Amino acid sequence: MVDKPAETAMSHGALPLALQVRPTWIDRVLVLTVSGDIDALTAPEVIAAFAKHINDGHPNVVVDFAGIEFMSSAGLRALLASVKEARGKGGDLRLASVPGPIDKILARAGADVLLIAAGRDHVGANGRSVGFGSAKSEAFLSLGLLRDREPRVTV
C-alpha cells in the first residue's frame, strides 16, 4: 500500500490542480479517497492508481468521491475500466459520497447501477451524498454486497 497520495499536476488556466488518491482501510475494504478533477489528463492516473491496489491483492474498493469537483467522459471510462479490473480479480469497486452533478452524469450514462451501492437518496444541502453514502458506510455495506455479488440499487 502506498502511504503518500498519488498526485498528478495539471493546469486549468493559471491555477495548477492536482489529482490525489489516498488509501485507507475500513475492515477488509480499501477506501481510496480521491480529490481533484478526473478528465482526459488525469484518467490514466486514476486507472493506474486503482489498478495498483487491485492488482496488489485488494480487489474490494470503495472510492470516496467527496473531493471530486469535475469528471469528464474520460473519468467515466476510467471508473468502468477499474470496475472491470476489480471484478476480474473477484472483487468490486463502488463509489461513496458522490457529488450531485457527478451522480447525474453517472445516472444518464446508466453507470450509477454499477458504481453506487447505496445512499443516492440521502443528499445533503451541499448536493453531496450523505448518510449511507459515506465512505465508512459504503465500506461496511460493501462487505455484504461484495460477498453476495448482487447489485443494490436505491432510488
Short mmCIF file of C-alpha atoms in Angstrom, two decimals:
data_model
loop_
_atom_site.label_atom_id
_atom_site.label_comp_id
_atom_site.label_asym_id
_atom_site.label_seq_id
_atom_site.Cartn_x
_atom_site.Cartn_y
_atom_site.Cartn_z
CA MET A 1 0.00 0.00 0.00
CA VAL A 2 1.24 3.48 -0.86
CA ASP A 3 1.40 5.88 2.07
CA LYS A 4 1.75 9.05 0.00
CA PRO A 5 -1.08 10.34 -2.19
CA ALA A 6 -0.61 9.85 -5.90
CA GLU A 7 -0.55 13.32 -7.42
CA THR A 8 -0.88 14.49 -10.97
CA ALA A 9 -0.19 18.15 -11.60
CA MET A 10 -2.08 19.84 -14.37
CA SER A 11 -3.27 23.32 -15.04
CA HIS A 12 -6.59 24.85 -15.99
CA GLY A 13 -5.78 28.40 -16.92
CA ALA A 14 -3.35 29.83 -14.38
CA LEU A 15 -4.32 27.63 -11.43
CA PRO A 16 -2.44 24.33 -11.01
CA LEU A 17 -4.67 21.49 -9.84
CA ALA A 18 -3.66 18.08 -8.57
CA LEU A 19 -5.45 14.79 -8.55
CA GLN A 20 -4.86 12.97 -5.28
CA VAL A 21 -5.62 9.37 -4.38
CA ARG A 22 -5.20 8.47 -0.69
CA PRO A 23 -5.67 4.87 0.51
CA THR A 24 -7.16 3.96 3.90
CA TRP A 25 -8.70 0.76 5.26
CA ILE A 26 -12.05 0.06 6.87
CA ASP A 27 -12.16 -3.57 7.95
CA ARG A 28 -11.26 -5.62 4.83
CA VAL A 29 -12.28 -2.92 2.37
CA LEU A 30 -9.83 -0.49 0.80
CA VAL A 31 -11.16 3.09 0.68
CA LEU A 32 -9.50 5.31 -1.91
CA THR A 33 -10.21 8.96 -1.23
CA VAL A 34 -9.93 10.87 -4.49
CA SER A 35 -9.83 14.63 -4.83
CA GLY A 36 -9.45 16.99 -7.77
CA ASP A 37 -10.72 16.62 -11.33
CA ILE A 38 -10.95 13.44 -13.35
CA ASP A 39 -10.61 14.29 -17.03
CA ALA A 40 -8.63 13.22 -20.10
CA LEU A 41 -5.38 14.33 -18.46
CA THR A 42 -5.90 12.56 -15.13
CA ALA A 43 -7.97 9.50 -16.12
CA PRO A 44 -4.85 7.40 -16.89
CA GLU A 45 -3.56 8.23 -13.39
CA VAL A 46 -6.87 7.11 -11.86
CA ILE A 47 -6.70 3.80 -13.74
CA ALA A 48 -3.06 3.27 -12.71
CA ALA A 49 -3.67 4.13 -9.04
CA PHE A 50 -6.76 1.91 -8.77
CA ALA A 51 -5.12 -0.96 -10.71
CA LYS A 52 -2.07 -0.89 -8.44
CA HIS A 53 -4.19 -1.56 -5.36
CA ILE A 54 -6.46 -4.06 -7.10
CA ASN A 55 -3.52 -6.00 -8.52
CA ASP A 56 -1.74 -5.92 -5.15
CA GLY A 57 -4.47 -8.26 -3.87
CA HIS A 58 -7.06 -5.70 -2.72
CA PRO A 59 -9.92 -6.06 -5.23
CA ASN A 60 -12.65 -4.76 -2.87
CA VAL A 61 -12.53 -0.99 -3.23
CA VAL A 62 -14.77 1.86 -2.14
CA VAL A 63 -13.88 5.17 -3.77
CA ASP A 64 -14.73 8.26 -1.72
CA PHE A 65 -15.75 10.87 -4.31
CA ALA A 66 -16.45 13.73 -1.87
CA GLY A 67 -13.41 15.65 -3.16
CA ILE A 68 -14.18 15.34 -6.87
CA GLU A 69 -15.23 18.62 -8.41
CA PHE A 70 -15.38 17.65 -12.09
CA MET A 71 -15.48 14.42 -14.09
CA SER A 72 -15.46 14.12 -17.87
CA SER A 73 -16.39 11.12 -20.01
CA ALA A 74 -12.74 10.04 -19.76
CA GLY A 75 -13.26 9.82 -16.00
CA LEU A 76 -16.34 7.66 -16.50
CA ARG A 77 -14.32 5.34 -18.78
CA ALA A 78 -11.59 5.16 -16.11
CA LEU A 79 -14.12 4.16 -13.46
CA LEU A 80 -15.68 1.49 -15.66
CA ALA A 81 -12.24 0.08 -16.54
CA SER A 82 -11.43 -0.07 -12.83
CA VAL A 83 -14.70 -1.86 -12.04
CA LYS A 84 -13.87 -4.43 -14.73
CA GLU A 85 -10.37 -4.86 -13.25
CA ALA A 86 -11.72 -5.35 -9.70
CA ARG A 87 -14.41 -7.80 -10.78
CA GLY A 88 -11.86 -9.72 -12.81
CA LYS A 89 -9.94 -10.24 -9.56
CA GLY A 90 -13.06 -11.43 -7.68
CA GLY A 91 -13.84 -8.09 -6.03
CA ASP A 92 -15.80 -4.96 -6.83
CA LEU A 93 -15.45 -1.19 -6.88
CA ARG A 94 -18.14 1.12 -5.53
CA LEU A 95 -18.42 4.90 -5.14
CA ALA A 96 -19.35 6.79 -1.98
CA SER A 97 -20.13 10.45 -1.25
CA VAL A 98 -20.80 11.22 -4.90
CA PRO A 99 -21.46 14.92 -5.59
CA GLY A 100 -24.88 15.63 -7.12
CA PRO A 101 -23.65 16.77 -10.56
CA ILE A 102 -21.45 13.69 -10.94
CA ASP A 103 -24.28 11.44 -9.76
CA LYS A 104 -26.38 12.90 -12.61
CA ILE A 105 -23.64 12.07 -15.13
CA LEU A 106 -23.45 8.50 -13.84
CA ALA A 107 -27.24 8.14 -13.95
CA ARG A 108 -27.52 9.47 -17.50
CA ALA A 109 -24.85 7.01 -18.63
CA GLY A 110 -26.53 4.14 -16.78
CA ALA A 111 -23.35 3.62 -14.76
CA ASP A 112 -24.92 4.51 -11.40
CA VAL A 113 -26.31 0.98 -11.07
CA LEU A 114 -22.80 -0.43 -11.48
CA LEU A 115 -20.96 2.04 -9.29
CA ILE A 116 -23.15 3.34 -6.48
CA ALA A 117 -24.13 0.78 -3.85
CA ALA A 118 -26.44 2.92 -1.73
CA GLY A 119 -27.03 6.40 -0.46
CA ARG A 120 -28.19 8.23 -3.56
CA ASP A 121 -31.42 9.16 -1.83
CA HIS A 122 -29.55 10.83 1.06
CA VAL A 123 -28.32 14.11 -0.41
CA GLY A 124 -27.31 16.98 1.84
CA ALA A 125 -27.75 20.70 1.32
CA ASN A 126 -24.36 20.89 -0.39
CA GLY A 127 -25.54 18.45 -3.10
CA ARG A 128 -23.29 15.62 -1.90
CA SER A 129 -24.50 12.20 -0.81
CA VAL A 130 -24.52 11.74 2.95
CA GLY A 131 -25.69 9.11 5.41
CA PHE A 132 -25.39 5.70 3.78
CA GLY A 133 -23.41 7.34 1.01
CA SER A 134 -20.41 7.96 3.29
CA ALA A 135 -17.21 6.04 2.63
CA LYS A 136 -17.38 4.29 6.02
CA SER A 137 -20.99 3.19 5.50
CA GLU A 138 -20.24 2.10 1.94
CA ALA A 139 -17.28 0.04 3.14
CA PHE A 140 -19.42 -1.90 5.58
CA LEU A 141 -22.28 -2.26 3.11
CA SER A 142 -19.77 -3.40 0.51
CA LEU A 143 -18.58 -6.24 2.72
CA GLY A 144 -22.01 -7.85 2.30
CA LEU A 145 -22.50 -6.64 -1.25
CA LEU A 146 -19.18 -7.93 -2.43
CA ARG A 147 -19.81 -11.37 -0.95
CA ASP A 148 -23.31 -11.58 -2.44
CA ARG A 149 -22.27 -10.05 -5.80
CA GLU A 150 -25.80 -8.70 -6.23
CA PRO A 151 -26.04 -5.02 -7.11
CA ARG A 152 -28.03 -3.00 -4.62
CA VAL A 153 -29.91 -0.15 -6.19
CA THR A 154 -31.65 2.67 -4.37
CA VAL A 155 -33.77 5.37 -5.95
#
